[in-house]
Coordinates of C-alpha atoms and ligand atoms in Angstrom, one line a residue:
M1 CA -0.1 0.0 -0.1
E2 CA 2.8 2.3 0.8
H3 CA 4.3 1.4 -2.3
F4 CA 1.4 2.0 -4.1
L5 CA 0.8 5.9 -2.7
S6 CA 4.2 6.7 -3.1
S7 CA 4.1 5.4 -6.8
L8 CA 1.0 7.4 -7.3
T9 CA 2.8 10.5 -5.5
F10 CA 5.4 10.3 -7.6
L11 CA 3.3 10.2 -10.8
L12 CA 1.1 12.7 -9.9
T13 CA 4.1 15.1 -9.2
L14 CA 5.6 14.1 -12.6
F15 CA 2.4 14.6 -14.8
T16 CA 0.7 17.8 -12.9
P17 CA 2.7 19.9 -14.3
I18 CA 2.7 18.8 -17.8
F19 CA -1.0 18.6 -17.6
L20 CA -1.1 22.5 -16.3
I21 CA 1.4 23.4 -19.2
F22 CA -0.4 21.4 -21.9
I23 CA -3.9 21.1 -21.0
P24 CA -3.8 25.6 -21.5
T25 CA -1.5 25.1 -24.8
I26 CA -3.6 23.0 -26.2
W27 CA -6.8 24.9 -25.7
V28 CA -5.2 28.1 -26.6
F29 CA -4.1 26.8 -29.8
L30 CA -7.5 24.9 -30.5
H31 CA -9.4 27.8 -29.5
F32 CA -7.2 30.2 -32.2
K33 CA -7.5 27.8 -34.6
L34 CA -10.8 27.4 -34.3
K35 CA -11.7 30.7 -33.7
R36 CA -9.5 32.1 -37.3
N37 CA -11.6 32.6 -40.3
L38 CA -10.5 30.8 -42.4
P39 CA -11.7 31.3 -46.5
P40 CA -14.4 28.7 -47.6
S41 CA -12.7 25.0 -48.4
P42 CA -14.3 22.1 -50.4
W43 CA -13.6 18.6 -48.8
K44 CA -10.5 17.2 -49.2
F45 CA -8.5 13.8 -49.1
P46 CA -6.0 12.4 -46.7
V47 CA -2.5 13.1 -47.9
I48 CA -3.1 14.4 -51.0
G49 CA -5.7 17.2 -50.0
N50 CA -7.4 18.5 -52.9
L51 CA -5.3 17.8 -55.8
H52 CA -7.2 15.2 -57.1
Q53 CA -9.6 18.2 -58.0
L54 CA -7.1 19.9 -60.3
G55 CA -7.0 17.8 -63.4
S56 CA -5.6 18.9 -66.7
N57 CA -6.7 21.7 -66.8
P58 CA -6.1 23.5 -63.4
H59 CA -7.6 27.0 -64.5
R60 CA -10.7 25.6 -65.5
S61 CA -11.1 23.4 -62.9
L62 CA -10.2 25.9 -60.3
Q63 CA -12.7 28.3 -62.0
T64 CA -15.5 25.9 -61.7
L65 CA -14.2 25.4 -57.9
S66 CA -14.5 28.9 -56.9
Q67 CA -18.3 29.0 -58.7
K68 CA -19.3 27.4 -55.6
Y69 CA -16.8 28.7 -53.0
G70 CA -16.2 32.3 -53.8
P71 CA -13.1 34.3 -54.9
I72 CA -11.4 33.5 -52.0
M73 CA -10.8 29.8 -51.2
L74 CA -8.3 27.5 -49.2
L75 CA -7.3 24.5 -51.0
Y76 CA -4.8 21.9 -49.9
F77 CA -2.4 20.9 -52.4
G78 CA -1.1 18.0 -50.8
S79 CA -0.2 19.2 -47.0
I80 CA 0.3 22.8 -48.8
P81 CA -2.3 25.5 -47.6
T82 CA -3.5 27.1 -51.0
L83 CA -5.0 30.4 -51.4
V84 CA -6.6 30.6 -54.7
V85 CA -8.0 34.0 -55.6
S86 CA -10.2 34.2 -58.4
S87 CA -11.6 37.7 -58.7
A88 CA -10.1 41.1 -59.2
E89 CA -10.5 42.8 -55.9
A90 CA -9.2 39.7 -54.3
A91 CA -6.0 39.9 -57.1
Q92 CA -5.8 43.3 -56.2
E93 CA -5.8 42.7 -52.2
I94 CA -2.9 40.3 -53.0
L95 CA -0.8 41.5 -55.8
K96 CA -1.2 45.2 -54.5
T97 CA -2.2 46.1 -51.0
H98 CA -0.5 43.3 -49.2
D99 CA 2.5 42.9 -52.1
T100 CA 5.2 42.3 -50.0
T101 CA 3.8 40.0 -47.4
F102 CA 2.9 37.7 -50.8
A103 CA 6.0 38.1 -52.6
S104 CA 8.0 35.1 -51.7
R105 CA 7.6 31.8 -54.0
P106 CA 6.7 28.7 -52.3
N107 CA 9.7 26.2 -51.8
L108 CA 9.5 23.8 -55.1
T109 CA 11.6 20.6 -55.5
I110 CA 12.1 21.0 -59.6
P111 CA 13.3 24.8 -59.7
N112 CA 15.5 23.7 -56.8
I113 CA 17.4 21.5 -58.6
L114 CA 17.4 23.3 -61.8
L115 CA 18.2 26.9 -60.3
Y116 CA 20.8 26.4 -58.1
G117 CA 19.0 26.2 -55.1
C118 CA 16.7 29.3 -56.9
K119 CA 19.2 31.6 -57.3
D120 CA 17.2 32.5 -60.2
I121 CA 14.8 36.1 -60.2
S122 CA 11.9 33.8 -60.9
F123 CA 11.7 31.4 -58.0
S124 CA 14.3 33.3 -55.4
S125 CA 12.7 34.2 -51.8
Y126 CA 11.5 37.6 -51.4
G127 CA 14.3 39.5 -50.2
E128 CA 17.4 41.7 -50.7
Y129 CA 18.9 39.1 -53.5
W130 CA 15.8 38.8 -55.2
R131 CA 16.0 42.7 -55.0
Q132 CA 19.5 43.3 -56.5
L133 CA 18.7 40.5 -59.5
K134 CA 15.6 42.0 -60.3
S135 CA 16.9 45.8 -60.4
I136 CA 20.3 44.0 -62.9
V137 CA 17.4 42.4 -65.0
V138 CA 15.3 45.4 -65.3
I139 CA 17.9 47.9 -65.9
H140 CA 20.8 46.2 -67.4
L141 CA 18.9 43.2 -69.4
L142 CA 15.3 43.7 -70.3
S143 CA 15.2 48.1 -70.5
N144 CA 13.3 49.6 -73.0
T145 CA 17.1 51.0 -74.1
Q146 CA 18.0 47.2 -74.2
V147 CA 15.2 45.6 -76.1
K148 CA 15.5 48.8 -78.3
L149 CA 19.3 47.4 -79.2
L150 CA 17.8 44.2 -80.2
Q151 CA 15.7 45.7 -82.5
N152 CA 18.2 44.3 -85.9
V153 CA 17.8 40.6 -84.0
R154 CA 14.1 40.7 -84.2
E155 CA 14.1 42.6 -87.8
K156 CA 16.3 40.2 -88.6
E157 CA 14.4 36.5 -87.4
I158 CA 11.0 37.7 -88.7
G159 CA 12.3 38.8 -92.1
R160 CA 13.4 35.1 -92.0
L161 CA 10.0 33.8 -91.3
I162 CA 8.7 35.9 -93.8
D163 CA 10.7 34.5 -96.4
V164 CA 9.8 30.7 -95.3
L165 CA 6.3 31.7 -95.4
G166 CA 6.8 33.1 -98.7
E167 CA 8.9 30.0 -100.3
N168 CA 6.1 27.9 -99.1
C169 CA 2.8 29.7 -100.2
G170 CA 0.1 27.2 -101.1
S171 CA 1.3 24.4 -99.3
S172 CA 0.8 23.9 -95.3
V173 CA 2.8 25.0 -92.8
D174 CA 3.2 24.5 -89.6
L175 CA 3.1 27.7 -88.3
S176 CA 3.5 26.9 -84.5
A177 CA 6.8 25.5 -85.3
L178 CA 8.2 28.4 -87.0
F179 CA 7.4 30.6 -84.1
D180 CA 9.1 28.5 -81.5
S181 CA 12.1 28.8 -83.7
L182 CA 11.5 32.1 -83.9
T183 CA 11.5 33.0 -80.6
E184 CA 14.2 30.6 -79.9
N185 CA 16.7 32.5 -82.1
I186 CA 15.9 35.7 -80.8
I187 CA 16.2 34.2 -77.4
Y188 CA 19.8 32.7 -78.2
M189 CA 21.2 35.7 -79.6
A190 CA 19.9 38.4 -77.2
A191 CA 21.1 36.1 -74.1
L192 CA 23.8 33.9 -75.6
G193 CA 25.0 35.9 -78.8
K194 CA 25.0 32.9 -81.0
P195 CA 21.7 31.2 -83.2
S196 CA 20.4 28.3 -81.9
D197 CA 21.6 24.8 -83.0
G198 CA 19.9 21.1 -82.3
E199 CA 21.7 20.0 -79.4
L200 CA 20.9 23.5 -77.7
N201 CA 17.5 23.4 -78.4
K202 CA 17.3 19.5 -77.0
L203 CA 19.0 20.8 -73.9
V204 CA 16.6 23.8 -73.3
K205 CA 13.5 21.5 -74.5
Q206 CA 14.9 19.3 -71.7
F207 CA 15.0 22.2 -69.2
L208 CA 11.6 24.2 -69.9
D209 CA 10.3 20.1 -69.6
M210 CA 11.5 19.5 -66.3
F211 CA 9.2 22.2 -64.8
T212 CA 5.9 20.0 -66.0
F213 CA 6.9 17.0 -64.1
F214 CA 4.7 16.6 -60.7
S215 CA 6.7 16.7 -57.9
V216 CA 5.4 14.7 -54.6
G217 CA 8.0 16.1 -52.8
S218 CA 6.8 19.3 -52.9
F219 CA 3.5 18.9 -52.0
V220 CA 3.8 16.4 -49.5
P221 CA 7.6 16.8 -47.9
W222 CA 7.4 13.8 -46.1
L223 CA 7.0 11.7 -49.3
S224 CA 9.6 13.3 -51.3
W225 CA 11.8 10.1 -51.0
L226 CA 9.2 9.4 -54.2
D227 CA 11.0 11.8 -56.1
H228 CA 13.8 10.0 -55.4
L229 CA 12.1 6.3 -56.1
T230 CA 10.9 7.5 -59.7
G231 CA 13.7 9.1 -61.0
L232 CA 12.6 12.8 -61.0
V233 CA 15.3 13.7 -59.0
G234 CA 17.9 11.6 -60.6
R235 CA 16.4 13.4 -64.4
A236 CA 16.5 16.6 -63.0
K237 CA 19.7 16.9 -61.5
T238 CA 21.3 15.3 -64.7
V239 CA 19.7 17.8 -66.7
A240 CA 21.0 20.8 -64.1
K241 CA 24.5 19.4 -64.8
E242 CA 24.5 19.5 -68.4
F243 CA 23.2 22.8 -68.5
D244 CA 25.4 24.1 -66.4
E245 CA 28.4 22.2 -68.0
F246 CA 27.0 24.1 -71.1
L247 CA 26.8 27.3 -69.7
E248 CA 29.9 27.4 -68.3
G249 CA 31.5 26.3 -71.9
V250 CA 29.5 29.6 -72.9
I251 CA 30.7 31.9 -70.6
E252 CA 34.3 30.7 -71.0
E253 CA 34.2 31.6 -74.3
H254 CA 32.6 35.2 -73.4
V255 CA 35.5 35.3 -70.9
A256 CA 38.3 34.7 -73.7
K257 CA 36.8 36.7 -76.0
K258 CA 36.7 39.6 -73.6
A259 CA 40.3 39.3 -73.2
R260 CA 41.7 38.9 -76.5
E261 CA 39.3 41.9 -77.9
G262 CA 39.0 43.9 -74.7
T263 CA 36.1 45.9 -74.0
K264 CA 35.8 48.0 -77.2
S265 CA 32.2 49.0 -77.1
N266 CA 28.8 47.9 -75.5
E267 CA 27.6 47.6 -79.0
G268 CA 26.4 43.8 -80.1
E269 CA 27.0 42.7 -76.3
D270 CA 24.6 40.0 -75.4
F271 CA 23.2 39.2 -71.8
I272 CA 26.8 37.1 -70.9
D273 CA 28.6 40.1 -71.7
I274 CA 26.7 42.6 -69.9
L275 CA 26.4 40.4 -66.5
L276 CA 30.0 40.1 -67.1
N277 CA 30.4 43.5 -67.5
I278 CA 28.4 44.3 -64.2
Q279 CA 29.9 41.6 -62.1
K280 CA 33.6 42.9 -63.3
D281 CA 32.3 46.7 -62.4
E282 CA 33.0 47.4 -58.9
T283 CA 31.0 50.9 -59.3
T284 CA 27.6 49.0 -59.9
G285 CA 27.2 48.4 -56.5
F286 CA 26.0 44.1 -57.5
T287 CA 28.2 41.6 -56.4
F288 CA 27.6 38.2 -57.4
E289 CA 28.9 35.0 -58.0
R290 CA 29.3 32.9 -61.2
Y291 CA 25.8 30.5 -59.8
T292 CA 24.0 33.8 -60.3
L293 CA 25.2 34.8 -63.9
K294 CA 24.0 31.1 -65.0
A295 CA 21.0 31.5 -62.9
I296 CA 19.6 34.9 -64.8
I297 CA 20.4 33.4 -67.8
L298 CA 18.6 30.3 -67.2
D299 CA 15.3 32.5 -66.0
V300 CA 15.6 34.3 -69.5
F301 CA 14.9 30.8 -71.0
L302 CA 12.6 29.9 -68.6
G303 CA 10.4 33.4 -69.0
G304 CA 11.2 34.3 -72.6
M305 CA 11.2 31.2 -75.0
D306 CA 7.1 29.8 -75.2
T307 CA 5.6 32.7 -73.7
A308 CA 5.9 34.8 -76.8
S309 CA 5.4 32.2 -79.4
K310 CA 2.4 30.9 -77.7
S311 CA 0.8 33.7 -77.6
L312 CA 1.6 34.2 -82.0
E313 CA 0.1 31.1 -82.0
W314 CA -2.9 31.7 -80.1
V315 CA -3.4 35.0 -81.8
M316 CA -3.1 33.9 -85.2
S317 CA -5.4 31.2 -84.5
E318 CA -8.1 33.6 -83.9
L319 CA -7.8 35.9 -86.0
I320 CA -8.1 32.6 -88.8
S321 CA -11.2 31.9 -86.8
H322 CA -12.5 35.5 -87.1
P323 CA -11.9 36.5 -90.5
K324 CA -13.9 40.4 -90.2
V325 CA -11.3 40.7 -87.2
M326 CA -8.6 39.6 -89.8
K327 CA -9.5 41.9 -92.6
K328 CA -9.8 44.9 -90.1
L329 CA -6.1 44.3 -88.8
Q330 CA -5.1 44.2 -92.2
H331 CA -6.5 47.1 -93.3
E332 CA -4.7 49.0 -90.5
V333 CA -1.4 47.6 -91.2
A334 CA -1.9 48.4 -95.0
K335 CA -2.6 51.8 -94.2
I336 CA 0.3 52.6 -91.6
A337 CA 2.6 51.0 -94.5
Q338 CA 1.9 52.6 -97.1
G339 CA 3.0 49.7 -99.7
R340 CA 6.2 49.5 -98.4
S341 CA 8.0 46.0 -98.8
V342 CA 8.2 45.5 -94.5
L343 CA 6.9 47.0 -91.2
V344 CA 9.4 48.4 -88.9
E345 CA 8.9 49.1 -85.3
D346 CA 8.6 52.6 -85.6
D347 CA 5.5 51.5 -87.4
L348 CA 4.3 49.5 -84.3
E349 CA 3.1 52.8 -82.1
K350 CA 0.2 53.8 -84.5
M351 CA -1.1 49.9 -84.5
H352 CA -4.0 51.1 -82.1
Y353 CA -5.7 47.8 -83.4
L354 CA -2.9 45.4 -83.6
K355 CA -2.3 46.3 -79.8
A356 CA -5.5 45.6 -79.2
V357 CA -5.9 42.7 -80.8
I358 CA -2.9 41.4 -79.1
K359 CA -4.8 42.2 -75.6
E360 CA -7.5 41.0 -76.3
S361 CA -5.9 37.1 -77.1
L362 CA -4.0 37.5 -74.5
R363 CA -6.9 37.9 -72.1
I364 CA -8.7 34.6 -73.5
H365 CA -5.1 32.8 -73.8
M366 CA -3.3 33.6 -71.0
P367 CA 0.4 32.4 -71.3
A368 CA 0.7 31.7 -67.6
P369 CA -3.0 31.4 -66.4
L370 CA -2.3 30.7 -62.6
L371 CA 0.3 33.7 -62.8
V372 CA 3.5 32.2 -60.8
P373 CA 3.1 31.0 -57.2
R374 CA 3.6 33.7 -54.5
M375 CA 3.9 32.6 -50.9
S376 CA 2.8 34.6 -47.9
T377 CA 5.7 35.6 -45.4
K378 CA 3.3 36.5 -42.0
D379 CA -0.2 36.1 -41.2
V380 CA -2.6 38.5 -42.6
K381 CA -6.3 39.5 -42.9
L382 CA -7.5 39.3 -46.5
M383 CA -11.1 40.1 -47.0
G384 CA -12.1 39.2 -43.7
Y385 CA -10.2 35.9 -43.7
D386 CA -7.0 35.2 -42.0
I387 CA -4.3 33.8 -44.0
P388 CA -1.9 32.4 -41.7
T389 CA 1.9 32.8 -43.1
G390 CA 3.8 30.1 -45.5
T391 CA 0.0 29.9 -47.5
Q392 CA 0.8 29.2 -51.1
V393 CA -1.3 31.5 -53.2
I394 CA -2.5 31.1 -56.7
V395 CA -4.1 34.0 -59.0
N396 CA -6.5 32.7 -61.5
A397 CA -5.8 35.4 -63.8
W398 CA -7.4 32.9 -66.8
A399 CA -10.5 33.2 -64.6
I400 CA -10.5 36.9 -63.8
G401 CA -10.1 37.3 -67.4
R402 CA -13.1 35.6 -68.3
D403 CA -15.5 36.9 -65.4
P404 CA -18.7 38.0 -66.7
T405 CA -19.3 40.5 -64.1
L406 CA -16.2 42.1 -65.5
W407 CA -16.1 41.6 -69.4
E408 CA -18.8 41.8 -71.5
E409 CA -19.3 38.5 -73.1
P410 CA -16.4 37.2 -72.0
E411 CA -16.0 34.1 -74.0
E412 CA -16.2 36.3 -77.6
F413 CA -13.0 37.5 -79.4
R414 CA -13.9 41.1 -79.1
P415 CA -10.4 43.1 -79.8
E416 CA -12.4 46.1 -80.4
R417 CA -13.1 46.1 -76.1
F418 CA -9.7 47.3 -75.9
L419 CA -10.3 50.2 -77.8
E420 CA -12.4 51.5 -75.6
K421 CA -10.2 50.8 -72.7
T422 CA -6.5 52.2 -72.1
F423 CA -4.7 49.1 -70.1
N424 CA -1.2 48.8 -70.3
Y425 CA 0.9 45.9 -69.8
K426 CA 2.2 46.8 -66.6
G427 CA -0.9 44.8 -64.3
V428 CA -2.2 47.9 -63.0
H429 CA -5.6 47.0 -64.2
F430 CA -6.3 43.9 -61.9
E431 CA -9.3 42.4 -64.5
W432 CA -6.0 41.8 -66.7
L433 CA -3.3 40.3 -65.3
A434 CA -1.0 38.8 -68.3
F435 CA 2.1 39.4 -67.5
G436 CA 0.9 39.4 -63.6
S437 CA 1.5 42.9 -61.4
G438 CA 3.9 44.4 -58.3
R439 CA 7.2 43.3 -56.9
R440 CA 7.1 40.1 -58.9
G441 CA 5.7 41.1 -62.1
C442 CA 6.8 40.2 -65.4
P443 CA 10.4 42.2 -66.3
G444 CA 10.3 40.7 -69.8
I445 CA 6.7 43.0 -71.0
Q446 CA 8.7 45.0 -74.0
F447 CA 10.9 42.0 -74.9
G448 CA 7.9 39.4 -75.3
V449 CA 5.8 42.4 -77.1
A450 CA 7.9 43.7 -79.5
I451 CA 8.8 40.0 -81.0
M452 CA 4.5 39.6 -81.2
E453 CA 3.9 42.7 -82.3
L454 CA 6.5 43.3 -85.4
A455 CA 6.0 39.4 -86.0
L456 CA 2.1 40.1 -86.1
A457 CA 2.2 43.0 -88.2
N458 CA 4.5 41.6 -90.8
I459 CA 2.9 38.4 -91.6
V460 CA -1.1 39.6 -91.8
Y461 CA 0.7 42.5 -93.8
K462 CA 2.4 40.4 -96.7
F463 CA 0.0 37.2 -96.5
D464 CA -3.8 35.9 -96.3
L465 CA -3.7 32.9 -94.2
G466 CA -5.8 30.2 -94.2
L467 CA -6.3 26.4 -93.4
P468 CA -5.2 23.7 -95.1
N469 CA -8.1 22.1 -97.3
Y470 CA -8.9 19.3 -94.6
G471 CA -12.5 20.7 -94.9
V472 CA -12.0 22.1 -91.5
K473 CA -13.8 25.5 -91.4
H474 CA -11.9 28.4 -90.0
E475 CA -14.7 28.9 -87.3
D476 CA -14.3 25.1 -86.8
L477 CA -10.8 25.3 -85.9
D478 CA -9.4 23.3 -82.7
M479 CA -9.0 25.9 -80.1
S480 CA -8.5 23.4 -77.3
E481 CA -6.1 24.1 -74.7
K482 CA -2.9 21.7 -73.4
Y483 CA -1.7 23.1 -70.0
G484 CA 2.1 22.9 -69.0
L485 CA 4.8 25.5 -68.0
I486 CA 3.1 27.6 -70.7
L487 CA -0.6 27.2 -71.7
H488 CA -0.6 26.2 -75.6
K489 CA -2.5 24.7 -78.2
K490 CA -3.1 20.9 -78.1
S491 CA -2.4 20.6 -81.7
H492 CA 0.1 22.7 -83.6
L493 CA -1.4 25.4 -85.9
L494 CA -1.1 24.2 -89.6
V495 CA -2.1 27.0 -92.1
T496 CA -1.4 27.9 -96.0
T497 CA -0.3 31.3 -97.1
S498 CA -0.9 33.1 -100.2
P499 CA 0.4 36.9 -100.8
R500 CA -1.1 39.7 -100.7
F501 CA 0.6 41.5 -103.5
Ligands
HEM601 C1 3.9 36.9 -74.1 C2 5.1 37.0 -73.0 C3 5.5 37.3 -71.6 C4 4.4 36.7 -70.8 C5 2.7 36.6 -70.9 C6 4.4 36.6 -69.4 C7 4.4 36.4 -68.4 C8 4.3 36.4 -66.8 C9 3.9 36.6 -65.6 C10 2.2 36.0 -65.9 C11 4.5 36.5 -64.6 C12 4.5 36.0 -63.2 C13 4.1 37.3 -62.8 C14 3.5 37.5 -61.1 O1 3.8 35.9 -60.4 O2 2.7 38.6 -60.8 C15 6.2 36.1 -65.5 C16 7.3 36.5 -64.8 C17 8.5 36.6 -64.9 N1 8.8 36.8 -66.6 FE1 7.4 37.1 -67.9 N2 6.0 36.9 -69.5 C18 6.7 37.0 -70.5 C19 7.3 37.1 -71.4 C20 8.7 37.5 -70.6 C21 10.3 37.6 -71.0 C22 10.9 37.5 -72.8 C23 11.3 37.1 -70.1 C24 12.5 37.1 -69.8 C25 13.3 37.4 -70.8 C26 10.4 37.0 -69.1 C27 11.0 36.8 -67.8 C28 10.4 36.7 -66.4 C29 10.6 36.7 -65.5 C30 12.3 36.3 -64.7 C31 9.9 36.3 -64.1 C32 9.7 36.3 -62.6 C33 9.5 37.8 -62.0 C34 9.5 37.7 -60.5 O3 9.9 36.6 -59.9 O4 10.3 38.5 -60.2 N3 9.1 37.1 -69.1 N4 6.1 37.0 -66.5

């Protein structure tokens, strides 16, 4: 009995403090958790959360879910709480009012491996490192002046595309593939100072493809070993190593050339030259390592490669499906060309309808329909809801671009609506977010738009475009989408061309 009592006393002495500390803590935790006003959520499965609800076209599935749960909803991508925003008002809260709180990026497996531990601009966390990189890119690589300096590269490559179309008049040509080569060539020349070749193309394609693979570890961290088991991590490491060796080679070539020729003038310098200059110049205030330089170049491929070409593919498909719009556009460009054989960049300023056509196409077919995911870095109150730190945020810009409360007959391709609106590309109008907005907004707008406008103007000026005679009417052109790194057409756009003069 005495032994029993002493054991009891011992247990009470041990557990009483534990109860006294833990029970109130658990109570406080539950109280606040239950009291937190979280956004509405659909029912979720254990482990995978709501991932099964994303389907093959997440922008569409999320739009459908938002029609039921509202413009701010909380989903779980595996164990990662993910806020999905589908109205212009909510997007403004994220991208403007609370921009700094949502300016970080989630930690994802593939970008981590491919981009030197996310040491690039697109995926690095918000902070001083990212700020420096973004300034370098905005001031030195993608500024208006720099984009203007690349005018001859664009004109040459677009001239080549026009020649191919001219040589193939009457036969079926794969316009999607031609747009891909056009942007590839321009990006390679701008970034590396050399034209594309088969090997490099293969490498870049492998690199971009890696971003489309699903990594379990990004969403269910305790299952990250599965990414090793499936070979995903191994494959990503191989691609990263091959690309790194390639970039090292190109950078060394640039260093050797500079040592041979000295710095005569800045003319004709590519992005690697410019970055090497900044790295050497102590007065710029930027110090960075070799891996940062390589990560920036990779970002140029990542951000620039498919965005402009797939946007051109969509806009041309819309024009072929809407002959009246095509005629109106051809009328505008012909009036400005006044019989000259080619249109140059100075002509573009006056082409208001052309700009409206491109904006309308970007509204319906946003290349990055869900922008790039962001992450909250502190607790914040958003439109009455409590959003905890570490929540991933997805802005469904595609759904906002088709919101019937913002756009009359949103499914209709009607460029005229952009003649009435004074929308620019900079993301200050939250109902149209093709390039994102705020601190993490796209720095490549001028670069991308310059390619699209000049290519489109010259193609429609020189040629009438039709569909190969397979019995498909222009209004029945297949417009199905394929979701990927960039939203593109499921089937390539095959066309026939005939000269207009
Ligand atoms: C039609 C052309 C393009 C479209 C539609 C486009 C669209 C976008 C979008 C939607 C974002 C995410 C913005 C956000 O999260 O708010 C983005 C980010 C970015 N884009 Fe573009 N882009 C285009 C061209 C380019 C080009 C040509 C480059 C570079 C050469 C580029 C480089 C980047 C980079 C580096 C970021 C990440 C910015 C950051 O995280 O701070 N983009 N782009």
